Amino acid sequence: MNDPITLNGITLVAAPVRRQEEILTPQALDFLAQLHKAFDGRRAELMQTRQLNRARIANGSDPKFRPETKSIRDDESWKVAPIAPGLEDRRVEITGPTDRKMAINALNSGAKVWLADLEDSSTPTWSNVINGQLNLRAVLDRTIDFTSPEGKEYKLAGEKLTDLPTIVVRPRGWHLPEKNLLVAGKPVSGALVDFGLHFFHNAQRLISQGRGPYFYLPKIENHLEARLWNDVFVLAQDLIGIPQGTIRATVLIETITAAFEMEEILYELREHASGLNAGRWDYIFSIIKNFRSRGPRFVLPDRGMVTMTAPFMRSYTEQLVRACHRRGAMAIGGMAAFIPNRKDQAINAMAFEKVRADKTREANDGFDGSWVAHPDLVPVAREVFDAVLGQNPNQRERTREDVTPDDKELLNIAGTEGKITEGGIRNNIEVGIRYMEAWLRGNGAVAIHNLMEDAATAEISRSQIWQWIQQAAITDTGEL
């Protein structure tokens, strides 16, 4: 047991990690303490609001478009901030954790953006928290490298930062505490730790190299949570002395309640907003979590059968594109989670066709880009978006006014085709157990059956089993 260390009002209770003093400088801790004192009370209130909203849904109240924010939706005059340097073209984004090998592979992949993930694909061990920050800084200083046990060396391509995919960092969501950093005995928000340390150490580095401090914001459930992030950005920029509006944020619409407030979320962040992303896996999990006790209407089939063509998913993505492009923001499509097997070209060929079809649908729907989980999928997605975009960096001019906002269609869960099968039950159990085992070892991104599983897909696996049991769901063979 290590004795706690208190510096500038923050107490560190974790066992020391090598080189942590380079990240946890007195100035950085003072910056975190100021963010915590300014915003943790509001954050706690918003977390209580989440619980109240979930209780209302559980008691039979369906979410709807909010009447009190109708004026924001109806006002056609407002737009989000201009596109920031390096975010003009986002046709292919690669996601992954910030360990050295994965970071280098992502940055050498040919994608336009690297989502440097401190959230769902990263277990928040103290070692991962610190080393993720060290690695992000090392990328900007071009000192990052990696040598495998077999002796293979990994180094960054290019000569400067603008030769690489634009870095967009995803911190943890508002709900997660960082148990190893305390202020007056209370944990600091994991979101503020991840955002604050990266921003404090790297904002000026990024600006001086032709980029900026850009973020993906996960797990937002309503526009008030987006407002909190915007206020954090305003204070953070003031504290380190960079111009207001330098930060850019892309919000993941991955909760069912956020889908009813997409324009309001953009409005709250409008001086810093870059776009919205269709976070499909967490979105499905959010529906199961919120409606798990609401009866057969909300019971979904096997996870593999819940495709983007299901009515509720189709409504969600089309309304997302419309919301973004009306306001000058980017619409980014969902994850292609397939992990190629270079030893089995037959499996790859079938999977590549599914990925190509998925990305073609997104590009034709008006999305400006999409996510992949593996470097080998970058050329597949890029080919699709190249065919639609041509020489244009995006397609924000497609405002999708043919799409009518429809809050009822967002909840058309019963229209999803598919079955509950023994194979689906077994797959959920396997993914849940295998992912948890890997997560406890510190690995938050796990390849299982040629798919990249992270916390979102593991949550679906776990929660579906619970819901099927509680709702006495029947399999395709008539079994409970």
Short mmCIF file of C-alpha atoms in Angstrom, two decimals:
data_model
loop_
_atom_site.label_atom_id
_atom_site.label_comp_id
_atom_site.label_asym_id
_atom_site.label_seq_id
_atom_site.Cartn_x
_atom_site.Cartn_y
_atom_site.Cartn_z
CA MET A 1 0.00 0.00 0.00
CA ASN A 2 1.41 3.37 -1.03
CA ASP A 3 0.99 6.49 1.06
CA PRO A 4 -1.27 9.03 -0.68
CA ILE A 5 0.43 12.11 -2.10
CA THR A 6 -1.37 15.46 -2.20
CA LEU A 7 -0.23 18.20 -4.55
CA ASN A 8 -2.14 21.38 -5.45
CA GLY A 9 -5.30 20.03 -3.88
CA ILE A 10 -5.32 16.67 -5.68
CA THR A 11 -4.50 13.47 -3.82
CA LEU A 12 -2.96 10.58 -5.76
CA VAL A 13 -3.75 7.22 -4.21
CA ALA A 14 -2.51 4.84 -6.94
CA ALA A 15 0.73 2.92 -6.91
CA PRO A 16 3.27 4.91 -8.93
CA VAL A 17 3.58 4.30 -12.66
CA ARG A 18 6.94 4.90 -14.34
CA ARG A 19 7.27 8.46 -15.71
CA GLN A 20 3.94 9.57 -14.27
CA GLU A 21 5.65 12.70 -12.92
CA GLU A 22 6.01 13.88 -16.54
CA ILE A 23 2.22 13.96 -16.83
CA LEU A 24 1.20 14.77 -13.25
CA THR A 25 3.17 17.98 -13.01
CA PRO A 26 2.17 20.53 -10.36
CA GLN A 27 0.83 22.81 -13.10
CA ALA A 28 -1.21 20.01 -14.72
CA LEU A 29 -2.69 18.98 -11.38
CA ASP A 30 -3.59 22.59 -10.60
CA PHE A 31 -5.35 22.75 -13.99
CA LEU A 32 -7.31 19.58 -13.18
CA ALA A 33 -8.21 20.88 -9.72
CA GLN A 34 -9.64 24.08 -11.22
CA LEU A 35 -11.76 22.10 -13.70
CA HIS A 36 -12.99 19.80 -10.93
CA LYS A 37 -13.94 22.64 -8.59
CA ALA A 38 -15.72 24.53 -11.35
CA PHE A 39 -17.76 21.66 -12.80
CA ASP A 40 -18.01 18.57 -10.60
CA GLY A 41 -21.12 19.80 -8.80
CA ARG A 42 -22.99 20.24 -12.08
CA ARG A 43 -21.72 16.91 -13.33
CA ALA A 44 -23.12 15.18 -10.23
CA GLU A 45 -26.49 16.87 -10.73
CA LEU A 46 -26.60 15.73 -14.36
CA MET A 47 -25.86 12.17 -13.31
CA GLN A 48 -28.84 12.33 -10.96
CA THR A 49 -30.95 13.62 -13.85
CA ARG A 50 -29.92 10.55 -15.86
CA GLN A 51 -31.31 8.31 -13.17
CA LEU A 52 -34.60 10.22 -13.08
CA ASN A 53 -34.93 10.04 -16.87
CA ARG A 54 -34.29 6.29 -16.86
CA ALA A 55 -36.90 5.83 -14.15
CA ARG A 56 -39.45 7.72 -16.25
CA ILE A 57 -38.72 5.53 -19.26
CA ALA A 58 -38.91 2.37 -17.15
CA ASN A 59 -42.32 3.54 -15.87
CA GLY A 60 -43.71 3.81 -19.38
CA SER A 61 -42.83 7.33 -20.58
CA ASP A 62 -41.30 7.24 -24.06
CA PRO A 63 -38.75 9.94 -25.00
CA LYS A 64 -39.99 12.63 -27.39
CA PHE A 65 -38.65 15.74 -29.06
CA ARG A 66 -38.50 18.34 -26.29
CA PRO A 67 -41.16 21.06 -26.68
CA GLU A 68 -39.10 23.56 -24.66
CA THR A 69 -36.25 23.43 -27.24
CA LYS A 70 -38.47 23.60 -30.34
CA SER A 71 -37.32 27.16 -31.03
CA ILE A 72 -33.73 25.92 -31.42
CA ARG A 73 -34.78 23.25 -33.89
CA ASP A 74 -36.97 25.68 -35.83
CA ASP A 75 -34.40 28.48 -36.02
CA GLU A 76 -32.60 27.98 -39.34
CA SER A 77 -30.16 30.86 -38.81
CA TRP A 78 -27.58 29.24 -36.55
CA LYS A 79 -24.63 27.11 -37.67
CA VAL A 80 -21.74 25.40 -35.93
CA ALA A 81 -18.19 26.75 -36.01
CA PRO A 82 -16.16 26.67 -39.27
CA ILE A 83 -14.21 23.50 -40.00
CA ALA A 84 -10.90 23.46 -38.14
CA PRO A 85 -7.53 22.59 -39.71
CA GLY A 86 -7.25 18.86 -40.45
CA LEU A 87 -10.97 18.16 -40.12
CA GLU A 88 -12.03 19.17 -43.64
CA ASP A 89 -11.90 15.59 -44.95
CA ARG A 90 -12.94 12.77 -42.62
CA ARG A 91 -13.91 10.11 -45.13
CA VAL A 92 -12.15 7.33 -43.23
CA GLU A 93 -11.49 7.37 -39.50
CA ILE A 94 -9.64 4.58 -37.70
CA THR A 95 -10.28 3.97 -34.02
CA GLY A 96 -8.26 2.26 -31.34
CA PRO A 97 -6.48 2.49 -28.01
CA THR A 98 -3.38 4.59 -27.40
CA ASP A 99 -0.82 1.87 -26.71
CA ARG A 100 2.32 2.37 -28.78
CA LYS A 101 1.85 -0.38 -31.39
CA MET A 102 -1.83 0.41 -32.03
CA ALA A 103 -1.12 4.15 -32.17
CA ILE A 104 1.65 3.77 -34.74
CA ASN A 105 -0.37 1.36 -36.88
CA ALA A 106 -3.36 3.72 -36.85
CA LEU A 107 -1.25 6.75 -37.73
CA ASN A 108 0.42 4.86 -40.60
CA SER A 109 -2.88 3.44 -41.91
CA GLY A 110 -3.74 6.05 -44.52
CA ALA A 111 -6.93 7.08 -42.70
CA LYS A 112 -7.86 10.76 -42.51
CA VAL A 113 -8.49 10.73 -38.73
CA TRP A 114 -7.27 8.64 -35.82
CA LEU A 115 -9.69 8.40 -32.92
CA ALA A 116 -7.23 8.03 -30.05
CA ASP A 117 -9.41 6.14 -27.62
CA LEU A 118 -9.13 6.59 -23.87
CA GLU A 119 -12.63 5.18 -23.42
CA ASP A 120 -14.37 1.98 -24.60
CA SER A 121 -11.33 0.23 -26.10
CA SER A 122 -9.12 1.04 -23.12
CA THR A 123 -9.33 -0.46 -19.66
CA PRO A 124 -8.89 2.50 -17.27
CA THR A 125 -6.10 1.02 -15.19
CA TRP A 126 -3.81 3.67 -13.76
CA SER A 127 -1.00 2.40 -15.99
CA ASN A 128 -3.20 2.78 -19.08
CA VAL A 129 -4.31 6.26 -18.02
CA ILE A 130 -0.73 7.51 -17.64
CA ASN A 131 0.79 5.65 -20.58
CA GLY A 132 -2.00 6.79 -22.88
CA GLN A 133 -1.09 10.39 -22.08
CA LEU A 134 2.62 9.71 -22.47
CA ASN A 135 2.02 8.11 -25.85
CA LEU A 136 -0.13 10.96 -27.13
CA ARG A 137 2.61 13.41 -26.22
CA ALA A 138 5.24 11.15 -27.80
CA VAL A 139 3.30 11.13 -31.08
CA LEU A 140 3.38 14.92 -31.22
CA ASP A 141 7.09 14.97 -30.37
CA ARG A 142 7.72 12.13 -32.88
CA THR A 143 9.50 10.09 -30.19
CA ILE A 144 7.06 7.18 -30.20
CA ASP A 145 8.28 3.77 -31.36
CA PHE A 146 7.71 0.10 -30.57
CA THR A 147 9.63 -3.16 -30.99
CA SER A 148 7.71 -6.42 -30.78
CA PRO A 149 9.03 -9.47 -28.91
CA GLU A 150 9.89 -10.90 -32.33
CA GLY A 151 12.04 -7.86 -33.09
CA LYS A 152 9.71 -6.08 -35.52
CA GLU A 153 10.12 -2.31 -35.31
CA TYR A 154 7.28 0.18 -35.58
CA LYS A 155 7.90 3.87 -36.35
CA LEU A 156 5.83 6.80 -37.57
CA ALA A 157 5.70 7.51 -41.29
CA GLY A 158 5.91 11.00 -42.74
CA GLU A 159 7.99 13.89 -41.54
CA LYS A 160 5.50 16.11 -39.73
CA LEU A 161 2.18 15.92 -37.93
CA THR A 162 0.17 17.08 -40.93
CA ASP A 163 1.44 14.03 -42.88
CA LEU A 164 -0.50 11.81 -40.46
CA PRO A 165 -4.21 11.30 -39.72
CA THR A 166 -5.66 14.11 -37.65
CA ILE A 167 -5.76 13.11 -33.99
CA VAL A 168 -9.13 13.25 -32.21
CA VAL A 169 -9.02 12.08 -28.58
CA ARG A 170 -11.97 10.35 -26.92
CA PRO A 171 -11.98 10.82 -23.12
CA ARG A 172 -14.14 8.80 -20.78
CA GLY A 173 -17.80 9.74 -20.34
CA TRP A 174 -19.25 11.96 -17.62
CA HIS A 175 -20.39 8.97 -15.55
CA LEU A 176 -16.96 7.43 -14.90
CA PRO A 177 -14.81 8.51 -11.93
CA GLU A 178 -11.03 8.38 -11.78
CA LYS A 179 -10.65 6.63 -8.45
CA ASN A 180 -6.92 7.32 -8.22
CA LEU A 181 -7.21 11.12 -8.13
CA LEU A 182 -9.18 12.71 -5.29
CA VAL A 183 -10.18 16.25 -4.38
CA ALA A 184 -11.38 16.57 -0.78
CA GLY A 185 -11.82 12.81 -0.74
CA LYS A 186 -14.00 12.69 -3.88
CA PRO A 187 -12.82 11.17 -7.19
CA VAL A 188 -12.14 13.50 -10.06
CA SER A 189 -14.24 12.82 -13.15
CA GLY A 190 -12.51 10.46 -15.57
CA ALA A 191 -13.71 12.70 -18.40
CA LEU A 192 -11.95 15.72 -16.92
CA VAL A 193 -8.78 13.74 -16.23
CA ASP A 194 -8.51 12.42 -19.78
CA PHE A 195 -9.50 15.69 -21.42
CA GLY A 196 -7.57 17.89 -19.02
CA LEU A 197 -4.22 16.12 -19.12
CA HIS A 198 -4.19 15.85 -22.91
CA PHE A 199 -5.35 19.43 -23.37
CA PHE A 200 -2.92 20.87 -20.83
CA HIS A 201 0.14 19.15 -22.25
CA ASN A 202 -0.68 19.08 -25.94
CA ALA A 203 -2.98 21.91 -27.03
CA GLN A 204 -0.11 24.26 -27.83
CA ARG A 205 1.89 21.44 -29.41
CA LEU A 206 -1.02 20.65 -31.73
CA ILE A 207 -1.67 24.29 -32.67
CA SER A 208 2.00 24.94 -33.44
CA GLN A 209 2.03 21.95 -35.80
CA GLY A 210 -1.01 22.99 -37.82
CA ARG A 211 -3.70 21.06 -35.97
CA GLY A 212 -5.68 21.67 -32.78
CA PRO A 213 -7.09 20.04 -29.64
CA TYR A 214 -9.93 17.93 -31.03
CA PHE A 215 -12.17 15.56 -29.08
CA TYR A 216 -14.84 12.90 -29.47
CA LEU A 217 -17.40 13.19 -26.66
CA PRO A 218 -18.98 9.86 -25.63
CA LYS A 219 -22.12 8.80 -23.77
CA ILE A 220 -23.84 12.19 -23.79
CA GLU A 221 -27.52 11.75 -22.96
CA ASN A 222 -28.94 15.26 -23.44
CA HIS A 223 -28.12 18.83 -24.44
CA LEU A 224 -27.40 19.91 -20.86
CA GLU A 225 -24.49 17.47 -20.73
CA ALA A 226 -23.23 19.01 -23.99
CA ARG A 227 -23.57 22.45 -22.39
CA LEU A 228 -21.36 21.28 -19.52
CA TRP A 229 -18.67 20.19 -21.98
CA ASN A 230 -18.88 23.55 -23.73
CA ASP A 231 -18.38 25.38 -20.45
CA VAL A 232 -15.38 23.15 -19.69
CA PHE A 233 -13.90 24.10 -23.07
CA VAL A 234 -14.40 27.81 -22.45
CA LEU A 235 -12.65 27.72 -19.07
CA ALA A 236 -9.86 25.42 -20.30
CA GLN A 237 -9.03 27.70 -23.19
CA ASP A 238 -8.95 30.72 -20.89
CA LEU A 239 -6.73 28.97 -18.35
CA ILE A 240 -3.98 28.17 -20.84
CA GLY A 241 -4.43 31.28 -22.92
CA ILE A 242 -5.55 30.06 -26.33
CA PRO A 243 -8.35 31.68 -28.37
CA GLN A 244 -11.93 30.70 -27.71
CA GLY A 245 -13.23 28.33 -30.37
CA THR A 246 -9.89 26.55 -30.86
CA ILE A 247 -11.24 23.27 -29.49
CA ARG A 248 -13.42 21.13 -31.74
CA ALA A 249 -15.72 18.37 -30.53
CA THR A 250 -17.57 15.60 -32.34
CA VAL A 251 -20.35 14.10 -30.25
CA LEU A 252 -21.18 10.42 -30.39
CA ILE A 253 -24.92 9.98 -30.59
CA GLU A 254 -24.86 6.63 -28.84
CA THR A 255 -27.69 6.92 -26.34
CA ILE A 256 -31.36 6.77 -27.21
CA THR A 257 -32.17 9.99 -25.32
CA ALA A 258 -29.50 11.96 -27.20
CA ALA A 259 -31.12 10.97 -30.51
CA PHE A 260 -34.09 13.17 -29.59
CA GLU A 261 -31.80 16.20 -29.00
CA MET A 262 -29.25 16.10 -31.81
CA GLU A 263 -29.72 19.69 -32.98
CA GLU A 264 -29.85 20.94 -29.40
CA ILE A 265 -26.54 19.20 -28.67
CA LEU A 266 -24.95 20.87 -31.69
CA TYR A 267 -26.43 24.20 -30.58
CA GLU A 268 -24.94 24.00 -27.09
CA LEU A 269 -21.51 23.25 -28.54
CA ARG A 270 -21.87 25.43 -31.62
CA GLU A 271 -18.67 27.48 -31.02
CA HIS A 272 -16.73 24.22 -30.71
CA ALA A 273 -18.84 21.67 -32.60
CA SER A 274 -17.42 19.70 -35.49
CA GLY A 275 -20.05 17.01 -36.01
CA LEU A 276 -21.97 14.01 -34.77
CA ASN A 277 -21.15 10.32 -35.03
CA ALA A 278 -23.53 7.38 -35.24
CA GLY A 279 -22.20 5.24 -32.38
CA ARG A 280 -24.23 2.21 -33.32
CA TRP A 281 -23.18 -0.37 -30.73
CA ASP A 282 -23.60 1.81 -27.67
CA TYR A 283 -26.86 3.07 -29.18
CA ILE A 284 -28.25 -0.47 -29.30
CA PHE A 285 -27.04 -1.09 -25.74
CA SER A 286 -28.70 2.14 -24.60
CA ILE A 287 -32.04 0.95 -25.98
CA ILE A 288 -31.75 -2.39 -24.19
CA LYS A 289 -30.70 -0.70 -20.94
CA ASN A 290 -33.45 1.93 -20.94
CA PHE A 291 -36.30 -0.30 -22.13
CA ARG A 292 -35.20 -3.61 -20.63
CA SER A 293 -38.32 -3.92 -18.47
CA ARG A 294 -40.84 -2.52 -20.96
CA GLY A 295 -42.01 -5.78 -22.50
CA PRO A 296 -41.79 -7.59 -25.86
CA ARG A 297 -42.01 -4.39 -27.91
CA PHE A 298 -38.43 -3.60 -26.97
CA VAL A 299 -36.87 -7.08 -27.19
CA LEU A 300 -34.30 -7.28 -29.96
CA PRO A 301 -33.16 -10.41 -31.85
CA ASP A 302 -29.59 -11.73 -31.95
CA ARG A 303 -27.06 -8.91 -31.99
CA GLY A 304 -25.80 -9.96 -35.41
CA MET A 305 -29.30 -9.53 -36.86
CA VAL A 306 -29.70 -5.94 -35.67
CA THR A 307 -28.36 -4.23 -38.78
CA MET A 308 -28.31 -0.61 -39.84
CA THR A 309 -31.31 -1.28 -42.08
CA ALA A 310 -33.60 -1.95 -39.10
CA PRO A 311 -36.30 0.77 -39.08
CA PHE A 312 -35.21 2.37 -35.80
CA MET A 313 -31.54 2.39 -36.87
CA ARG A 314 -32.40 3.76 -40.29
CA SER A 315 -34.41 6.59 -38.73
CA TYR A 316 -31.59 7.38 -36.31
CA THR A 317 -28.89 7.64 -38.98
CA GLU A 318 -30.95 9.59 -41.50
CA GLN A 319 -32.07 12.09 -38.89
CA LEU A 320 -28.45 12.42 -37.74
CA VAL A 321 -27.25 13.35 -41.24
CA ARG A 322 -30.06 15.87 -41.59
CA ALA A 323 -29.32 17.48 -38.22
CA CYS A 324 -25.61 17.80 -38.99
CA HIS A 325 -25.81 19.14 -42.52
CA ARG A 326 -28.54 21.68 -41.68
CA ARG A 327 -26.07 23.17 -39.21
CA GLY A 328 -22.84 22.89 -41.22
CA ALA A 329 -21.52 19.99 -39.16
CA MET A 330 -19.97 16.69 -40.26
CA ALA A 331 -21.92 13.44 -40.07
CA ILE A 332 -19.67 10.46 -39.36
CA GLY A 333 -20.90 6.90 -39.81
CA GLY A 334 -20.55 3.89 -37.57
CA MET A 335 -17.93 1.27 -36.92
CA ALA A 336 -16.88 -1.51 -39.26
CA ALA A 337 -15.66 -3.88 -36.55
CA PHE A 338 -14.38 -6.71 -38.77
CA ILE A 339 -10.78 -7.76 -38.10
CA PRO A 340 -9.19 -9.29 -41.23
CA ASN A 341 -7.55 -12.69 -41.03
CA ARG A 342 -4.61 -12.66 -43.39
CA LYS A 343 -4.56 -16.46 -43.31
CA ASP A 344 -8.14 -16.87 -44.55
CA GLN A 345 -8.85 -14.90 -47.69
CA ALA A 346 -12.28 -16.50 -48.17
CA ILE A 347 -13.52 -15.07 -44.84
CA ASN A 348 -11.94 -11.75 -45.71
CA ALA A 349 -13.64 -11.59 -49.10
CA MET A 350 -17.09 -12.12 -47.57
CA ALA A 351 -16.44 -9.66 -44.77
CA PHE A 352 -15.05 -7.00 -47.12
CA GLU A 353 -18.25 -7.21 -49.18
CA LYS A 354 -20.34 -6.64 -46.04
CA VAL A 355 -18.15 -3.70 -45.06
CA ARG A 356 -18.34 -2.29 -48.59
CA ALA A 357 -22.14 -2.54 -48.58
CA ASP A 358 -22.35 -0.88 -45.15
CA LYS A 359 -20.08 2.01 -46.17
CA THR A 360 -21.87 2.40 -49.50
CA ARG A 361 -25.16 2.84 -47.70
CA GLU A 362 -23.61 5.43 -45.39
CA ALA A 363 -21.97 7.38 -48.21
CA ASN A 364 -25.18 7.36 -50.27
CA ASP A 365 -27.16 8.52 -47.23
CA GLY A 366 -24.98 11.62 -46.97
CA PHE A 367 -22.43 10.69 -44.31
CA ASP A 368 -19.13 12.52 -44.70
CA GLY A 369 -17.04 9.60 -43.48
CA SER A 370 -17.05 6.47 -41.40
CA TRP A 371 -15.14 4.39 -38.88
CA VAL A 372 -13.03 1.25 -39.25
CA ALA A 373 -11.30 -0.78 -36.57
CA HIS A 374 -8.38 -2.20 -38.60
CA PRO A 375 -5.85 -0.70 -41.06
CA ASP A 376 -6.75 -3.29 -43.72
CA LEU A 377 -10.28 -1.83 -43.88
CA VAL A 378 -9.07 1.70 -44.62
CA PRO A 379 -8.73 1.10 -48.41
CA VAL A 380 -12.17 -0.56 -48.54
CA ALA A 381 -13.94 2.37 -46.86
CA ARG A 382 -11.86 4.95 -48.72
CA GLU A 383 -12.74 3.44 -52.09
CA VAL A 384 -16.45 3.71 -51.30
CA PHE A 385 -16.30 7.31 -50.10
CA ASP A 386 -13.95 8.32 -52.94
CA ALA A 387 -16.58 7.13 -55.41
CA VAL A 388 -19.27 9.30 -53.79
CA LEU A 389 -17.25 12.35 -52.74
CA GLY A 390 -14.87 12.53 -55.68
CA GLN A 391 -12.64 15.57 -55.21
CA ASN A 392 -14.92 17.05 -52.55
CA PRO A 393 -13.71 16.73 -48.95
CA ASN A 394 -17.24 16.12 -47.63
CA GLN A 395 -20.89 16.35 -48.65
CA ARG A 396 -22.29 18.82 -46.14
CA GLU A 397 -24.24 20.45 -48.96
CA ARG A 398 -26.62 17.45 -48.88
CA THR A 399 -28.96 18.76 -46.22
CA ARG A 400 -31.35 15.80 -46.46
CA GLU A 401 -34.47 17.93 -46.26
CA ASP A 402 -36.24 14.86 -47.67
CA VAL A 403 -35.93 13.37 -44.17
CA THR A 404 -38.72 14.29 -41.79
CA PRO A 405 -37.81 14.32 -38.08
CA ASP A 406 -39.92 11.60 -36.49
CA ASP A 407 -39.60 10.82 -32.79
CA LYS A 408 -41.92 7.82 -33.00
CA GLU A 409 -39.85 6.11 -35.71
CA LEU A 410 -36.78 6.37 -33.49
CA LEU A 411 -38.58 3.92 -31.18
CA ASN A 412 -39.80 1.51 -33.85
CA ILE A 413 -37.89 -1.33 -32.21
CA ALA A 414 -40.64 -3.85 -32.94
CA GLY A 415 -40.04 -3.42 -36.67
CA THR A 416 -36.63 -5.12 -36.40
CA GLU A 417 -36.53 -8.41 -38.28
CA GLY A 418 -34.68 -11.37 -36.85
CA LYS A 419 -34.77 -14.18 -34.32
CA ILE A 420 -33.31 -15.16 -31.00
CA THR A 421 -31.25 -18.27 -31.62
CA GLU A 422 -29.20 -20.65 -29.53
CA GLY A 423 -26.15 -19.52 -31.51
CA GLY A 424 -26.85 -15.90 -30.62
CA ILE A 425 -27.22 -16.77 -26.93
CA ARG A 426 -23.97 -18.73 -26.95
CA ASN A 427 -22.15 -15.94 -28.77
CA ASN A 428 -23.34 -13.35 -26.23
CA ILE A 429 -22.18 -15.50 -23.35
CA GLU A 430 -18.81 -16.15 -24.98
CA VAL A 431 -18.18 -12.51 -25.88
CA GLY A 432 -19.21 -11.32 -22.43
CA ILE A 433 -16.93 -13.74 -20.59
CA ARG A 434 -13.94 -13.48 -22.93
CA TYR A 435 -14.11 -9.71 -23.05
CA MET A 436 -14.32 -9.37 -19.28
CA GLU A 437 -11.32 -11.67 -18.85
CA ALA A 438 -9.29 -9.52 -21.26
CA TRP A 439 -10.55 -6.30 -19.69
CA LEU A 440 -9.40 -7.40 -16.26
CA ARG A 441 -5.94 -7.95 -17.77
CA GLY A 442 -5.94 -4.33 -18.97
CA ASN A 443 -6.97 -4.90 -22.59
CA GLY A 444 -10.11 -3.06 -23.68
CA ALA A 445 -10.08 -3.96 -27.40
CA VAL A 446 -10.39 -7.70 -28.04
CA ALA A 447 -10.59 -9.61 -31.33
CA ILE A 448 -13.19 -12.41 -31.02
CA HIS A 449 -14.35 -14.35 -34.10
CA ASN A 450 -12.81 -11.76 -36.43
CA LEU A 451 -14.68 -8.87 -34.79
CA MET A 452 -13.20 -6.14 -32.62
CA GLU A 453 -15.15 -6.21 -29.37
CA ASP A 454 -15.00 -3.34 -26.92
CA ALA A 455 -16.99 -2.27 -23.86
CA ALA A 456 -20.03 -1.38 -25.98
CA THR A 457 -20.40 -4.76 -27.65
CA ALA A 458 -19.68 -6.55 -24.39
CA GLU A 459 -22.45 -4.52 -22.75
CA ILE A 460 -24.89 -5.55 -25.50
CA SER A 461 -23.96 -9.21 -24.97
CA ARG A 462 -24.48 -9.01 -21.23
CA SER A 463 -27.64 -6.92 -21.25
CA GLN A 464 -29.35 -8.92 -24.00
CA ILE A 465 -29.02 -12.12 -22.00
CA TRP A 466 -30.53 -10.37 -18.96
CA GLN A 467 -33.40 -8.91 -20.96
CA TRP A 468 -34.21 -12.18 -22.73
CA ILE A 469 -34.39 -13.95 -19.36
CA GLN A 470 -36.48 -11.24 -17.69
CA GLN A 471 -38.91 -11.00 -20.61
CA ALA A 472 -39.16 -14.81 -21.00
CA ALA A 473 -38.18 -14.45 -24.65
CA ILE A 474 -38.61 -17.44 -26.95
CA THR A 475 -35.92 -18.71 -29.30
CA ASP A 476 -36.59 -19.68 -32.91
CA THR A 477 -36.94 -23.30 -31.78
CA GLY A 478 -39.58 -22.44 -29.15
CA GLU A 479 -37.35 -22.61 -26.10
CA LEU A 480 -37.29 -20.10 -23.25
#
